[in-house]
JSON list of C-alpha atoms in Angstrom, two decimals:
[
{"chain": "A", "resi": 18, "resn": "MET", "atom": "CA", "xyz": [25.32, 4.15, -45.71]},
{"chain": "A", "resi": 19, "resn": "LEU", "atom": "CA", "xyz": [22.11, 2.54, -44.49]},
{"chain": "A", "resi": 20, "resn": "SER", "atom": "CA", "xyz": [23.14, -0.82, -45.95]},
{"chain": "A", "resi": 21, "resn": "LEU", "atom": "CA", "xyz": [26.46, -0.52, -44.12]},
{"chain": "A", "resi": 22, "resn": "VAL", "atom": "CA", "xyz": [24.63, -0.09, -40.80]},
{"chain": "A", "resi": 23, "resn": "THR", "atom": "CA", "xyz": [22.42, -3.07, -41.58]},
{"chain": "A", "resi": 24, "resn": "PHE", "atom": "CA", "xyz": [25.47, -5.11, -42.51]},
{"chain": "A", "resi": 25, "resn": "SER", "atom": "CA", "xyz": [27.24, -4.21, -39.27]},
{"chain": "A", "resi": 26, "resn": "ARG", "atom": "CA", "xyz": [24.14, -5.27, -37.35]},
{"chain": "A", "resi": 27, "resn": "THR", "atom": "CA", "xyz": [24.12, -8.57, -39.19]},
{"chain": "A", "resi": 28, "resn": "PHE", "atom": "CA", "xyz": [27.84, -9.20, -38.55]},
{"chain": "A", "resi": 29, "resn": "PRO", "atom": "CA", "xyz": [28.64, -7.19, -35.41]},
{"chain": "A", "resi": 30, "resn": "ASN", "atom": "CA", "xyz": [31.55, -9.39, -34.33]},
{"chain": "A", "resi": 31, "resn": "ASP", "atom": "CA", "xyz": [33.36, -9.67, -37.66]},
{"chain": "A", "resi": 32, "resn": "PRO", "atom": "CA", "xyz": [36.87, -8.26, -37.00]},
{"chain": "A", "resi": 33, "resn": "LEU", "atom": "CA", "xyz": [37.74, -8.16, -40.70]},
{"chain": "A", "resi": 34, "resn": "PHE", "atom": "CA", "xyz": [34.64, -6.11, -41.48]},
{"chain": "A", "resi": 35, "resn": "LEU", "atom": "CA", "xyz": [35.30, -3.81, -38.52]},
{"chain": "A", "resi": 36, "resn": "SER", "atom": "CA", "xyz": [38.89, -3.19, -39.60]},
{"chain": "A", "resi": 37, "resn": "THR", "atom": "CA", "xyz": [37.73, -2.58, -43.17]},
{"chain": "A", "resi": 38, "resn": "ARG", "atom": "CA", "xyz": [35.18, -0.06, -41.96]},
{"chain": "A", "resi": 39, "resn": "LEU", "atom": "CA", "xyz": [37.85, 1.65, -39.84]},
{"chain": "A", "resi": 40, "resn": "ASN", "atom": "CA", "xyz": [40.19, 1.77, -42.85]},
{"chain": "A", "resi": 41, "resn": "LEU", "atom": "CA", "xyz": [37.44, 3.27, -45.03]},
{"chain": "A", "resi": 42, "resn": "SER", "atom": "CA", "xyz": [36.67, 5.95, -42.44]},
{"chain": "A", "resi": 43, "resn": "GLY", "atom": "CA", "xyz": [40.39, 6.67, -42.15]},
{"chain": "A", "resi": 44, "resn": "LEU", "atom": "CA", "xyz": [40.67, 7.05, -45.94]},
{"chain": "A", "resi": 45, "resn": "ASN", "atom": "CA", "xyz": [37.70, 9.43, -45.90]},
{"chain": "A", "resi": 46, "resn": "LEU", "atom": "CA", "xyz": [39.45, 11.52, -43.22]},
{"chain": "A", "resi": 47, "resn": "ILE", "atom": "CA", "xyz": [42.65, 11.61, -45.31]},
{"chain": "A", "resi": 48, "resn": "LYS", "atom": "CA", "xyz": [40.72, 12.67, -48.42]},
{"chain": "A", "resi": 49, "resn": "ARG", "atom": "CA", "xyz": [38.92, 15.38, -46.44]},
{"chain": "A", "resi": 50, "resn": "SER", "atom": "CA", "xyz": [42.14, 16.74, -44.93]},
{"chain": "A", "resi": 51, "resn": "ARG", "atom": "CA", "xyz": [43.85, 16.69, -48.34]},
{"chain": "A", "resi": 52, "resn": "SER", "atom": "CA", "xyz": [40.99, 18.60, -49.95]},
{"chain": "A", "resi": 53, "resn": "ASN", "atom": "CA", "xyz": [41.10, 21.13, -47.12]},
{"chain": "A", "resi": 54, "resn": "PHE", "atom": "CA", "xyz": [44.86, 21.46, -47.55]},
{"chain": "A", "resi": 55, "resn": "CYS", "atom": "CA", "xyz": [44.47, 22.03, -51.29]},
{"chain": "A", "resi": 56, "resn": "ALA", "atom": "CA", "xyz": [41.74, 24.58, -50.65]},
{"chain": "A", "resi": 57, "resn": "ASN", "atom": "CA", "xyz": [44.06, 26.52, -48.36]}
]
C-alpha cells in the first residue's frame, strides 16, 4: 500500500494509472460486498 502511494506521487497525472487504481478499489468493494452477502 505504501509503494502504491509513492507510485501515485511519482506519477500523479497518469490517467491510466488512476483508472487502474479506481478499478482495483472497485474490485475490492465488490469482493467485500460479496463476502458480506455470503456471510448473511
